[in-house]
PDB file of C-alpha atoms in Angstrom:
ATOM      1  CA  UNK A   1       4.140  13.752 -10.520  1.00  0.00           C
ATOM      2  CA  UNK A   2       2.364  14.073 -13.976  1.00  0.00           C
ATOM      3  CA  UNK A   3      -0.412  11.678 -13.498  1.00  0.00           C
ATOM      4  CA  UNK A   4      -1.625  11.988 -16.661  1.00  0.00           C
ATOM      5  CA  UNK A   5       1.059  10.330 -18.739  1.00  0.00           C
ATOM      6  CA  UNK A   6       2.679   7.814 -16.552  1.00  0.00           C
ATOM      7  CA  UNK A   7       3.432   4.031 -17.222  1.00  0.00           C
ATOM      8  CA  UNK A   8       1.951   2.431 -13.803  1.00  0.00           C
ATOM      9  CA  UNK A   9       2.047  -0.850 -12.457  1.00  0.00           C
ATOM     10  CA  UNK A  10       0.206  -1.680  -9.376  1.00  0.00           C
ATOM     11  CA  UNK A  11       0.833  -5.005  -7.992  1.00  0.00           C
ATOM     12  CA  UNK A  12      -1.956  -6.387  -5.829  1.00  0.00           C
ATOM     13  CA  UNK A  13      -4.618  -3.615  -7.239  1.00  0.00           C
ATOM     14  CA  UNK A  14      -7.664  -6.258  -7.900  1.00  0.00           C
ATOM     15  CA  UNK A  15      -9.815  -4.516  -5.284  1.00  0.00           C
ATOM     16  CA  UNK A  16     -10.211  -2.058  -2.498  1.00  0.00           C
ATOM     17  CA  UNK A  17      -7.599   1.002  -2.730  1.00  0.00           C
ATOM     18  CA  UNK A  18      -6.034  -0.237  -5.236  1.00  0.00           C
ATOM     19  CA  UNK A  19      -8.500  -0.829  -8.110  1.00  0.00           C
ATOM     20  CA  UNK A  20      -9.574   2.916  -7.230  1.00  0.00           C
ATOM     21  CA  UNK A  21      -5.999   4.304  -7.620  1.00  0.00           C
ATOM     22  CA  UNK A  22      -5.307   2.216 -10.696  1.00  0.00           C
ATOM     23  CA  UNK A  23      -9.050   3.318 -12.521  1.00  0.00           C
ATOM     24  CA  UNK A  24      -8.326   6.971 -11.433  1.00  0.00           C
ATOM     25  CA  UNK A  25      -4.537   7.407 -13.361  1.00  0.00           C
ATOM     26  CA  UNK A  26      -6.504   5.767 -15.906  1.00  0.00           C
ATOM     27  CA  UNK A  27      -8.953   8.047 -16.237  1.00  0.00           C
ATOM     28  CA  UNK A  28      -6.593  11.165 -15.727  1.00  0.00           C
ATOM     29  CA  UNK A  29      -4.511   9.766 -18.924  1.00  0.00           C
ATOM     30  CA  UNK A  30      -1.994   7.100 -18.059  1.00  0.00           C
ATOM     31  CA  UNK A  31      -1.147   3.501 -18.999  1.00  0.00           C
ATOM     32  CA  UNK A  32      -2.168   1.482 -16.119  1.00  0.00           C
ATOM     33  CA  UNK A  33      -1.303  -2.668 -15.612  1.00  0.00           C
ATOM     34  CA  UNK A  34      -3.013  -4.479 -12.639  1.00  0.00           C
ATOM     35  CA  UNK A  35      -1.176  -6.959 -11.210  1.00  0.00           C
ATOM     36  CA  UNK A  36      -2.610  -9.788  -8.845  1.00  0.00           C
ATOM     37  CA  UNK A  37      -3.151 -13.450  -7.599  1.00  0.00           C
ATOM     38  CA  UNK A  38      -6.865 -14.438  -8.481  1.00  0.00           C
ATOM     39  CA  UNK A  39      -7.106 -14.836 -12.077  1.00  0.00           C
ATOM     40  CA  UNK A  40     -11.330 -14.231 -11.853  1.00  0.00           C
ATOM     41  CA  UNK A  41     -10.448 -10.936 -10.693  1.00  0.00           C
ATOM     42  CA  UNK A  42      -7.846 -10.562 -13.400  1.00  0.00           C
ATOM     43  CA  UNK A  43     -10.059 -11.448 -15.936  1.00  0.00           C
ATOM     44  CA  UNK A  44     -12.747  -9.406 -15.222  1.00  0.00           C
ATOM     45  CA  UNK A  45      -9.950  -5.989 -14.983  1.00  0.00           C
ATOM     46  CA  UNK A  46      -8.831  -6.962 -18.410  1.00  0.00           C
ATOM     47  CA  UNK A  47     -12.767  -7.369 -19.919  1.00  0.00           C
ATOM     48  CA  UNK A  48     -12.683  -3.609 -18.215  1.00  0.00           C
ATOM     49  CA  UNK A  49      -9.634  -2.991 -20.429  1.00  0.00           C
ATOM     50  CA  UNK A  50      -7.334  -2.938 -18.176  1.00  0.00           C
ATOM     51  CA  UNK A  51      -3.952  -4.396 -18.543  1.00  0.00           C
ATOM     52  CA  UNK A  52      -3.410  -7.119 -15.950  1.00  0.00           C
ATOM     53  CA  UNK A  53      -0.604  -9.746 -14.748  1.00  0.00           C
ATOM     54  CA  UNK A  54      -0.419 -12.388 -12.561  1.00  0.00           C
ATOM     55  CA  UNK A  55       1.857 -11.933  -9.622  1.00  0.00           C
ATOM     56  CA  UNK A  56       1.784 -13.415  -6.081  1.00  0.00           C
ATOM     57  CA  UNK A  57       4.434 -11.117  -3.741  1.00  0.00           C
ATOM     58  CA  UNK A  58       5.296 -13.998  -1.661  1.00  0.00           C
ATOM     59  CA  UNK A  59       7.208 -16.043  -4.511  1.00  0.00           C
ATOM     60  CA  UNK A  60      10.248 -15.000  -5.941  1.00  0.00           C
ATOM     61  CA  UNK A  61       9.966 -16.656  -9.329  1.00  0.00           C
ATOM     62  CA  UNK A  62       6.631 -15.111  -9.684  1.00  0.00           C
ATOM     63  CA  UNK A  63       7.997 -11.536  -8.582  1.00  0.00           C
ATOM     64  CA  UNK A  64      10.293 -11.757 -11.740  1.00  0.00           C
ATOM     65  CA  UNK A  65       7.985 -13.565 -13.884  1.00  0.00           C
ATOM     66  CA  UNK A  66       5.789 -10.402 -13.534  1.00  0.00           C
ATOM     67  CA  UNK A  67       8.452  -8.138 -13.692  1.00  0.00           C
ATOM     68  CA  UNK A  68       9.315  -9.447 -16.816  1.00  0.00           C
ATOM     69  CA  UNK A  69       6.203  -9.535 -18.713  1.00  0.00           C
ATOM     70  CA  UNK A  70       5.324  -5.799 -17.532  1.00  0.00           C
ATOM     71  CA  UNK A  71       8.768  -4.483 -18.860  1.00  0.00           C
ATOM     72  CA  UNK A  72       8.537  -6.505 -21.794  1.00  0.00           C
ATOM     73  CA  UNK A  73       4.732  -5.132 -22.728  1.00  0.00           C
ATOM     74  CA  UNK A  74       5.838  -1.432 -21.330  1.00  0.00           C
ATOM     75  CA  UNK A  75       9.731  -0.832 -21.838  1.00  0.00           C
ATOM     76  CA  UNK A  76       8.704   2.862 -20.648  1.00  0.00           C
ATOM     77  CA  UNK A  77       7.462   1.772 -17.572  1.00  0.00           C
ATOM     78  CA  UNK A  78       7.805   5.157 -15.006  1.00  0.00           C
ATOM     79  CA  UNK A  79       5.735   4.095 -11.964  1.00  0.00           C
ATOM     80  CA  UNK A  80       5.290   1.042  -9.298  1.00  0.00           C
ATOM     81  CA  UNK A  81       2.913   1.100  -6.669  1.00  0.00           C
ATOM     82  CA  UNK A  82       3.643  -1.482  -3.984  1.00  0.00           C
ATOM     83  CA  UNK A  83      -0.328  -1.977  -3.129  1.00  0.00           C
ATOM     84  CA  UNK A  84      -0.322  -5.992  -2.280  1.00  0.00           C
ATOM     85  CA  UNK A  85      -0.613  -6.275   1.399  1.00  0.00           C
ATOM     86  CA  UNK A  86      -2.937  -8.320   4.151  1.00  0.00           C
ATOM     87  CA  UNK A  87      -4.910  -7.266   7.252  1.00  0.00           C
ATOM     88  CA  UNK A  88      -4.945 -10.123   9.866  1.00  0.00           C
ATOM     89  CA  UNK A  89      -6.473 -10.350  13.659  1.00  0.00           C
ATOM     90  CA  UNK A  90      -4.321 -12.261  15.992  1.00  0.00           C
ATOM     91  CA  UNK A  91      -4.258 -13.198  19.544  1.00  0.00           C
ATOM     92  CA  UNK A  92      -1.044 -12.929  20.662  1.00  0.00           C
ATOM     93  CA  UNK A  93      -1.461 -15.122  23.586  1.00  0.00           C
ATOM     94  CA  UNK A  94      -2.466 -17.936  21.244  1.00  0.00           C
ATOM     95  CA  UNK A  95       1.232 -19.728  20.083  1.00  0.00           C
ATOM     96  CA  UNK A  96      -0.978 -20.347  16.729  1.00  0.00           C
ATOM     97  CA  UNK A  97      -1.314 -16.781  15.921  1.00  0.00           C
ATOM     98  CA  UNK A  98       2.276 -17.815  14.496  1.00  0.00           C
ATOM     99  CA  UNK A  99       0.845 -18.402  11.405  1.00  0.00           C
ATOM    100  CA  UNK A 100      -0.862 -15.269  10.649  1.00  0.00           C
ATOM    101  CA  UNK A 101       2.283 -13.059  11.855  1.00  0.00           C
ATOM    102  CA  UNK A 102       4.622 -15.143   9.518  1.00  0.00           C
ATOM    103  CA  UNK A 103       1.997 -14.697   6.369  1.00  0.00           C
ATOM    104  CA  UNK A 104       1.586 -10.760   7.072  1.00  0.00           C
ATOM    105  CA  UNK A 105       5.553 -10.671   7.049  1.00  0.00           C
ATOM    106  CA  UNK A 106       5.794 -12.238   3.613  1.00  0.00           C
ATOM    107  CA  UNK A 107       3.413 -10.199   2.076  1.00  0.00           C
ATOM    108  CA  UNK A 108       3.575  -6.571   3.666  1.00  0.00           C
ATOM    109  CA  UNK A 109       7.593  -6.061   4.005  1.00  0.00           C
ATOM    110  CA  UNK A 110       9.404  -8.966   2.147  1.00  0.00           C
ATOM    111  CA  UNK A 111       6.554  -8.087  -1.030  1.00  0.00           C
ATOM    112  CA  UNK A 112       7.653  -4.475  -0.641  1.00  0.00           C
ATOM    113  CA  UNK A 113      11.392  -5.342  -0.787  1.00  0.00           C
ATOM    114  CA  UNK A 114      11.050  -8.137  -3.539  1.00  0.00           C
ATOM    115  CA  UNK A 115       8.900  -5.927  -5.433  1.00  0.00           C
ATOM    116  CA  UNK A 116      11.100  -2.478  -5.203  1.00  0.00           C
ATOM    117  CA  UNK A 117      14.137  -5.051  -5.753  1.00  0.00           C
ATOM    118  CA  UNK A 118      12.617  -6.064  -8.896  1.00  0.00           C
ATOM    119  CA  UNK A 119      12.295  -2.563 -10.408  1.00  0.00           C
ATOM    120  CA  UNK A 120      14.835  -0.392  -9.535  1.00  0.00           C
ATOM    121  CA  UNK A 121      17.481  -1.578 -11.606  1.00  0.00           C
ATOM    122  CA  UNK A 122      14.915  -0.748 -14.775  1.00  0.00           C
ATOM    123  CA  UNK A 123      14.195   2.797 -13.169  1.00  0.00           C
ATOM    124  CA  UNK A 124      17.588   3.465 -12.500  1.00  0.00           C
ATOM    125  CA  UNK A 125      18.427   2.883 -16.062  1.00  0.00           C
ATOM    126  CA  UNK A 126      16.108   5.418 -17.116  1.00  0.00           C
ATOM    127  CA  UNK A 127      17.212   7.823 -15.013  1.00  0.00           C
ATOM    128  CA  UNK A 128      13.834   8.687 -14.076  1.00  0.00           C
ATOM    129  CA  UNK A 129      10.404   7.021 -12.108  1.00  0.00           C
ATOM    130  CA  UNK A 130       8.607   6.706  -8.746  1.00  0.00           C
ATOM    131  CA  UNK A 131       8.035   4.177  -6.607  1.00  0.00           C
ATOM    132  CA  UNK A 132       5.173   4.595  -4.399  1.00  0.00           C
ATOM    133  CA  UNK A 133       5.173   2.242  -1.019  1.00  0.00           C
ATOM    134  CA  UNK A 134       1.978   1.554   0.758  1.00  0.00           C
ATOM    135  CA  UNK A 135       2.014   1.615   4.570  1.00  0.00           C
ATOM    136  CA  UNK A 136      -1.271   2.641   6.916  1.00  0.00           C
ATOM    137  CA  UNK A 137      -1.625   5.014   9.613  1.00  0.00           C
ATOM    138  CA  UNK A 138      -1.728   1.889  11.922  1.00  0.00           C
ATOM    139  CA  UNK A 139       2.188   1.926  10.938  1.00  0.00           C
ATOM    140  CA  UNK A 140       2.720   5.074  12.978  1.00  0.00           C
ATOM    141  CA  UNK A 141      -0.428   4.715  15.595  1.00  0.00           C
ATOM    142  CA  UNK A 142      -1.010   0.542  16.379  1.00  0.00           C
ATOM    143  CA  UNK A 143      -3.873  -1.050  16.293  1.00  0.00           C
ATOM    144  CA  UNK A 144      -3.485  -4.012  18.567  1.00  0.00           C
ATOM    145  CA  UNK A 145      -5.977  -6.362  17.022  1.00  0.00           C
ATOM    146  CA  UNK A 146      -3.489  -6.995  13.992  1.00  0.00           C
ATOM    147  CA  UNK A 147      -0.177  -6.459  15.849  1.00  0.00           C
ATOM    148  CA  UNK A 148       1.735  -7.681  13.018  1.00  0.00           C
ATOM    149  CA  UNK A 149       0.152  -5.575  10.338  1.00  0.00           C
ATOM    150  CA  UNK A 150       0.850  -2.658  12.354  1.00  0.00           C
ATOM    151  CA  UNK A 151       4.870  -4.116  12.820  1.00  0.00           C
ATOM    152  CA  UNK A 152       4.706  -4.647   9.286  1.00  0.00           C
ATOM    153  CA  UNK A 153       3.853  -1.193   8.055  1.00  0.00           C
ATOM    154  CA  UNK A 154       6.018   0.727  10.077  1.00  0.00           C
ATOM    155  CA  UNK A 155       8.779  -1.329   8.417  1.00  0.00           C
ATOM    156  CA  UNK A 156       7.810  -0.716   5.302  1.00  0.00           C
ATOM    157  CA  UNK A 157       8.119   3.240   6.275  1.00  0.00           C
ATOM    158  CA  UNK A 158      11.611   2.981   7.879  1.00  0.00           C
ATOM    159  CA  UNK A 159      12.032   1.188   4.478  1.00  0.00           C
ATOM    160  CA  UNK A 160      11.064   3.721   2.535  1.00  0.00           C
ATOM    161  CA  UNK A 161      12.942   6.582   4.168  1.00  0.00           C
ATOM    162  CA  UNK A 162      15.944   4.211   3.417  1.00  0.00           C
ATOM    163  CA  UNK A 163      15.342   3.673   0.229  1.00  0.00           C
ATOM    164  CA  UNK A 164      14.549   7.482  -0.719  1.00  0.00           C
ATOM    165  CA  UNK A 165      18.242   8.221   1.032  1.00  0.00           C
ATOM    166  CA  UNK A 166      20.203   5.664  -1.176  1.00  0.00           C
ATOM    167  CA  UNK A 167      18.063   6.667  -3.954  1.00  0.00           C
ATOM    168  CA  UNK A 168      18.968  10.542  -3.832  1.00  0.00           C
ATOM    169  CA  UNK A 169      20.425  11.936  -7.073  1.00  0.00           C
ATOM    170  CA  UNK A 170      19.347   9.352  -9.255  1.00  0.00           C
ATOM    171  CA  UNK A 171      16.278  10.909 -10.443  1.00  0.00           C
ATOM    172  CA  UNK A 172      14.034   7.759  -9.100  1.00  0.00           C
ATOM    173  CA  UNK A 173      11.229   9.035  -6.447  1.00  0.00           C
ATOM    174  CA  UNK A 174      10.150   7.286  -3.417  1.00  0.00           C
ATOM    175  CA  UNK A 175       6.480   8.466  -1.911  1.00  0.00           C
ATOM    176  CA  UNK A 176       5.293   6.904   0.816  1.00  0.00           C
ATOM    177  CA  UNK A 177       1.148   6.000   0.541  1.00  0.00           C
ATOM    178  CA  UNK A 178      -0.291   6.260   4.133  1.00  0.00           C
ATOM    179  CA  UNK A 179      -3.951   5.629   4.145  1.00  0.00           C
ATOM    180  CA  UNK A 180      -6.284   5.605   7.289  1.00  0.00           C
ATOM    181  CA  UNK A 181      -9.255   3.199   7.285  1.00  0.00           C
ATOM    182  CA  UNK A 182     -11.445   3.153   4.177  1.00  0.00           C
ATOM    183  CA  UNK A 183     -14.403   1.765   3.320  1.00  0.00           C
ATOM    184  CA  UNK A 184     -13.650  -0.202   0.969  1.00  0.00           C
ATOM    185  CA  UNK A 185     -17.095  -2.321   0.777  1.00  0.00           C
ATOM    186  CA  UNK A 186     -20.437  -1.182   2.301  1.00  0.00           C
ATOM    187  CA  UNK A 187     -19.898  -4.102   5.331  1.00  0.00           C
ATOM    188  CA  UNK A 188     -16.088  -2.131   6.022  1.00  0.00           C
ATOM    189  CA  UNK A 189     -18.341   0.843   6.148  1.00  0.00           C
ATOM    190  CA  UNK A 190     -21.307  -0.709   8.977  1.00  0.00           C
ATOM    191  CA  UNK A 191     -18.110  -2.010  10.980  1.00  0.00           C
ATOM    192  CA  UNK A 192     -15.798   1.002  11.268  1.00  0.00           C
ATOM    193  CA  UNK A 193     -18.747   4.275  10.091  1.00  0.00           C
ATOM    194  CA  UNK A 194     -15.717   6.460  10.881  1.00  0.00           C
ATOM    195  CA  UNK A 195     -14.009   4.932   7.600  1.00  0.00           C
ATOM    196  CA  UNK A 196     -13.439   7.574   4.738  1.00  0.00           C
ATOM    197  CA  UNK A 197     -15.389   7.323   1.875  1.00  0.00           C
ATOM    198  CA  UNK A 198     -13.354   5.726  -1.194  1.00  0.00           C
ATOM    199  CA  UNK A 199     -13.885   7.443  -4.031  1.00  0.00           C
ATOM    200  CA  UNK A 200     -13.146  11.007  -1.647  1.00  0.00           C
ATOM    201  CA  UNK A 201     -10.181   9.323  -0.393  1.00  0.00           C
ATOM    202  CA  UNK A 202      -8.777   8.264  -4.149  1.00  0.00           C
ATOM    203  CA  UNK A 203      -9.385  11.361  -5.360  1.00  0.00           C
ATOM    204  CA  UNK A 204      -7.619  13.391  -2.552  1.00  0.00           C
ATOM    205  CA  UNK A 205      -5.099  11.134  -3.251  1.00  0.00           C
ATOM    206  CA  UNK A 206      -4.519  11.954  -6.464  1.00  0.00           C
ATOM    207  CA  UNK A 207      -4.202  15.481  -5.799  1.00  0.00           C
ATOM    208  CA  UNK A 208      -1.548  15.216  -3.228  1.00  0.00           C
ATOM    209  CA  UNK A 209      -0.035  12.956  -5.580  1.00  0.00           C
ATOM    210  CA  UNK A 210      -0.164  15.506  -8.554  1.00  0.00           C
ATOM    211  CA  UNK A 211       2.045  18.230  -6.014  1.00  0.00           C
ATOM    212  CA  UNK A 212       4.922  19.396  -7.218  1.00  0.00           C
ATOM    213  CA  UNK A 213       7.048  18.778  -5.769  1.00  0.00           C
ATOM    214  CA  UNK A 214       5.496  15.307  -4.836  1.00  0.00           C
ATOM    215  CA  UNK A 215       5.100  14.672  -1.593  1.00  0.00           C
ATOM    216  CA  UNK A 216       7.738  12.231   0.188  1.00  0.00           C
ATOM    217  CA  UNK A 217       4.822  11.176   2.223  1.00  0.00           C
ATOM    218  CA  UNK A 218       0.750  11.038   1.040  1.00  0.00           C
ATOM    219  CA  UNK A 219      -1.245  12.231   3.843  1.00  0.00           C
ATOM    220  CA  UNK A 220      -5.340  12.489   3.396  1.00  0.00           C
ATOM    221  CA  UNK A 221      -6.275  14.905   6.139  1.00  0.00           C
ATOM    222  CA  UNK A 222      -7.851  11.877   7.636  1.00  0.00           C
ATOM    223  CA  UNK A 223      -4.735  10.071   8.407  1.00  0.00           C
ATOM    224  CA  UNK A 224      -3.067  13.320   9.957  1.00  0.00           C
ATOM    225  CA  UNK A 225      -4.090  12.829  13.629  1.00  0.00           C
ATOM    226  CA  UNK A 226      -2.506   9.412  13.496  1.00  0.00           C
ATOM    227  CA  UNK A 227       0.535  10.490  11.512  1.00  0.00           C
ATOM    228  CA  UNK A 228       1.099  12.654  14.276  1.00  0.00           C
ATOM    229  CA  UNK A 229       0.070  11.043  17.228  1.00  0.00           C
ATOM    230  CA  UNK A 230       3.245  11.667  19.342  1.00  0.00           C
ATOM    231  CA  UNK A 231       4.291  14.539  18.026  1.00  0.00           C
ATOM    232  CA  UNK A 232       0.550  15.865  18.974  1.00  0.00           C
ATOM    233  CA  UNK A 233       0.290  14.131  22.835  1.00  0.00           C
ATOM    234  CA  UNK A 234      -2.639  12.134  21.799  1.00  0.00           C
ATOM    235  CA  UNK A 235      -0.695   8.431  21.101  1.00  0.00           C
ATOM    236  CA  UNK A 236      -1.201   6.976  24.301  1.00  0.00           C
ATOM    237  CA  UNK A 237      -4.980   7.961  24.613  1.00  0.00           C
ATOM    238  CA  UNK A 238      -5.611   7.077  20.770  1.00  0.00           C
ATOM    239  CA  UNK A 239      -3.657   3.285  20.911  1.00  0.00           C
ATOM    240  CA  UNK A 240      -5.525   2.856  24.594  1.00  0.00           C
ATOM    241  CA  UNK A 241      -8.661   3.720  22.687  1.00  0.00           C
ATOM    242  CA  UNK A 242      -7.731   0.972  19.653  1.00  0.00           C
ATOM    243  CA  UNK A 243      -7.293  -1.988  21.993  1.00  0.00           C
ATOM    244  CA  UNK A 244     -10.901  -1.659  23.033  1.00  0.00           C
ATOM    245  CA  UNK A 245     -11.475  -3.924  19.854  1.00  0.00           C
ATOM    246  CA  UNK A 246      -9.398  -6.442  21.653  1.00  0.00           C
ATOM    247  CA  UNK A 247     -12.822  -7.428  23.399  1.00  0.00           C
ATOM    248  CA  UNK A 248     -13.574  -9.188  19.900  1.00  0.00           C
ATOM    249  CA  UNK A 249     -11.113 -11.848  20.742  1.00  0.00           C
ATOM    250  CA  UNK A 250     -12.115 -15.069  22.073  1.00  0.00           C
ATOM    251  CA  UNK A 251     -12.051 -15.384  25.707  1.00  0.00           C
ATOM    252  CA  UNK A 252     -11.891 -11.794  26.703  1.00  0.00           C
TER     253      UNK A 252
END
C-alpha cells in the first residue's frame, strides 16, 4: 500500500489512534478526510486543514449521508479505515450492564458492517482500494472488564476474514488493524504504564502498512503475544491475569 498518494477516509478519527493515523498519511503525501460525531472536534481538524465530515456509525441515514458527501468531494476515493469504535466496563452480573453491551454492538460490529456496506460498491467499481478494519488484541486475548468490546472485536475479525474471501479477485484489499493498548492521553498512560507509546505505535504502523505485499493483518510487535496467545500456551495464564482488573468493579 502506497501511503503516499492514497484518497483516505477515516470515520471516527477525531482523537486517539485515529487522529495519529489520519495526520501521519497526511504527512507521508495523501488526501486524508476525518470523519466524526462532535462537531468541536470537527472544527478544530478542519482549522488544522484537514478535511472532515460528520458521521455517527450507529445511524443509517447518517452512514450514507457521509458516504455521500466524501465520494462527492473525492470521486477517487482508494481507502476506508473503519476507526469509530467504544471501550465500555460492564458488570455482567448487573441486568443493567444491558445497556452498555447493546451500545458497544452498534458501534464496533454493526458500524464496521454499515460502514464497509457503504463503500464497497464505489471500490468495486474502481476495481481497486483497501479497506482497513479496526479490531484490538483484546479480540483474540479477552479482557473481562469490557466483555462486550472484546465479543465485539473478534467479530469484527471473523468479519474481516469474510469479507477478504468474498472480496478475492476484485482488486479491493481488506487489512485487518489490531492494536494493543496505547496511550492515547498521559492519564491512559499512569493507568496502564505498559501502554505503547503513540506516536511509536503510528509510525510502526505505517510501516507495516507500507509492505508489499500489505499485510492481511497489522501486527505492532506489541500486540504479538496476544495475537498468539493460544497458539503460544500462554492464553489461559494471560486472560487469568486480565480479570485481576475485575477487582475495580463495585462490590468485589
Amino acid at each position: 500500500m502506497d501511503t503516499s498518494n492514497r484518497t483516505v477516509f477515516l470515520p471516527g478519527a477525531t482523537s486517539g489512534i485515529g487522529l495519529a493515523l489520519a495526520r501521519h498519511l497526511r504527512a507521508a503525501g495523501s488526501t486524508v478526510v476525518v470523519g466524526g460525531r462532535r462537531a468541536d472536534l470537527l472544527e478544530t481538524l478542519a482549522a488544522e486543514g484537514f478535511t472532515t465530515v460528520a458521521i455517527d456509525v450507529t445511524d443509517p441515514a447518517s452512514v450514507e449521508s457521509a458516504r455521500d458527501t466524501v465520494l462527492h468531494e473525492h470521486p477517487d476515493l482508494d481507502t476506508v479505515v473503519t476507526m469509530s469504535g467504544v471501550m465500555l466496563v460492564e458488570d455482567l452480573r448487573d441486568p443493567a450492564h444491558f445497556a452498555a453491551a447493546q451500545k458497544t454492538v452498534e458501534t464496533n460490529l454493526l458500524g464496521t458492517i454499515r460502514l464497509v456496506d457503504a463503500f464497497t460498491p464505489h471500490l468495486l467499481a474502481r476495481g481497486s482500494g483497501t479497506i482497513v478494519t479496526v479490531t484490538s488484541g483484546i479480540g483474540f486475548l479477552p479482557f473481562p472488564l469490557m466483555p462486550t468490546y472484546a465479543a465485539t472485536k473478534a467479530g469484527v475479525h471473523a468479519y474481516s476474514e469474510a469479507l477478504r474471501a468474498q472480496l478475492a479477485g476484485t482488486g479491493v484489499e481488506v487489512t485487518e488493524l489490531v492494536p494493543p493498548a496505547v496511550a492515547t492521553s498521559p492519564e491512559v498512560k499512569r493507568s496502564n504504564p505498559a501502554a505503547l507509546d503513540l506516536e511509536e505505535f503510528v509510525t510502526e504502523v505505517m510501516g507495516l502498512l507500507g509492505a508489499d505485499p500489505t499485510p492481511h493483518e497489522i501486527l505492532v510487535e506489541g500486540v504479538r503475544m496476544h495475537r498468539w496467545a493460544e497458539r503460544d500456551g500462554t492464553y489461559d495464564e494471560l486472560v487469568a491475569r486480565r480479570s485481576q482488573a475485575l477487582v475495580t468493579l463495585p462490590g468485589r
